[in-house]
């Protein structure tokens, strides 16, 4: 896998609703191994292999990340925010952030306010961003209301093939789907493959709806991150015993297609890819829920990357889990044709 590209994706701000810069990078990366590329009105990018094939496999990895939007610039030049997605505002007190204004990154810090440090429930509205401006006029020369804001972080390599970064949710999934498609293309896959880096998962889910409605796929694999049970104060009784570095996670959910899960499990055994299983009795809180309910219904599987500290600026993923997901999905793509039977019941 191309770790330079993963690094580049992780360093590109892509707050929900403002994903254009990251999508440009996806387009440039997938161009050499796509037969066709497509964009749509909501901002999705689709990289397509074998568009003429009747067997159409949609891959979805969302390209957006959680963050904030500037709502107001105070007289003193400080900025106020609203949440874009499920941020945990208390984690941002005293943190470096960046405001993305017309493609440029404007550095700032979230003011350290004694009252917030004592507060039990810090809301996005309580945070104040200091960009060093001394007046509203000066601030407005560099930022505008509506600008997206996210943590200003780098990618750090930890011990044991672990990396820590902002927005591994879900840039790791977007990375996995384009790498799986690249590998399937190198091995001359015959199935139609539609790698969709979807927008807006963290806020509205609209990207996955647009992508699946356009492609009308035979089936879809969604790649997102999932909770682990190997950090303090987590419990394997919640969704299963999920550990960082123990392999990609398959999902037992009412929305996941059982024959697709069985195919993935067989391929994992055949190629000796360790996998883990998580439980989601109803929906999955991912693009899978949306894709599943488009058109006449779409059979879906969910492949997740184990992630520590989800929705923080110090998320941790393991590179072996990414590699396992890429290998498993590329083998699934190579195995698929029109004869696959999606029904869990035989007539
Ligand atoms: Zn998320």
CSV table of C-alpha atoms in Angstrom, one decimal, residues 3 10 12 38 102 133 150 160 212 300 347:
chain,number,residue,atom,x,y,z
A,3,UNK,CA,1.8,5.1,2.7
A,10,UNK,CA,-4.7,12.4,6.4
A,12,UNK,CA,-5.7,17.3,3.9
A,38,UNK,CA,-17.1,10.7,-12.3
A,102,UNK,CA,-10.3,29.8,0.3
A,133,UNK,CA,-6.3,39.0,15.3
A,150,UNK,CA,-10.5,21.2,12.3
A,160,UNK,CA,4.0,-1.6,16.6
A,212,UNK,CA,-25.7,4.3,-4.7
A,300,UNK,CA,-24.2,-4.6,1.6
A,347,UNK,CA,-36.1,-21.3,-3.2
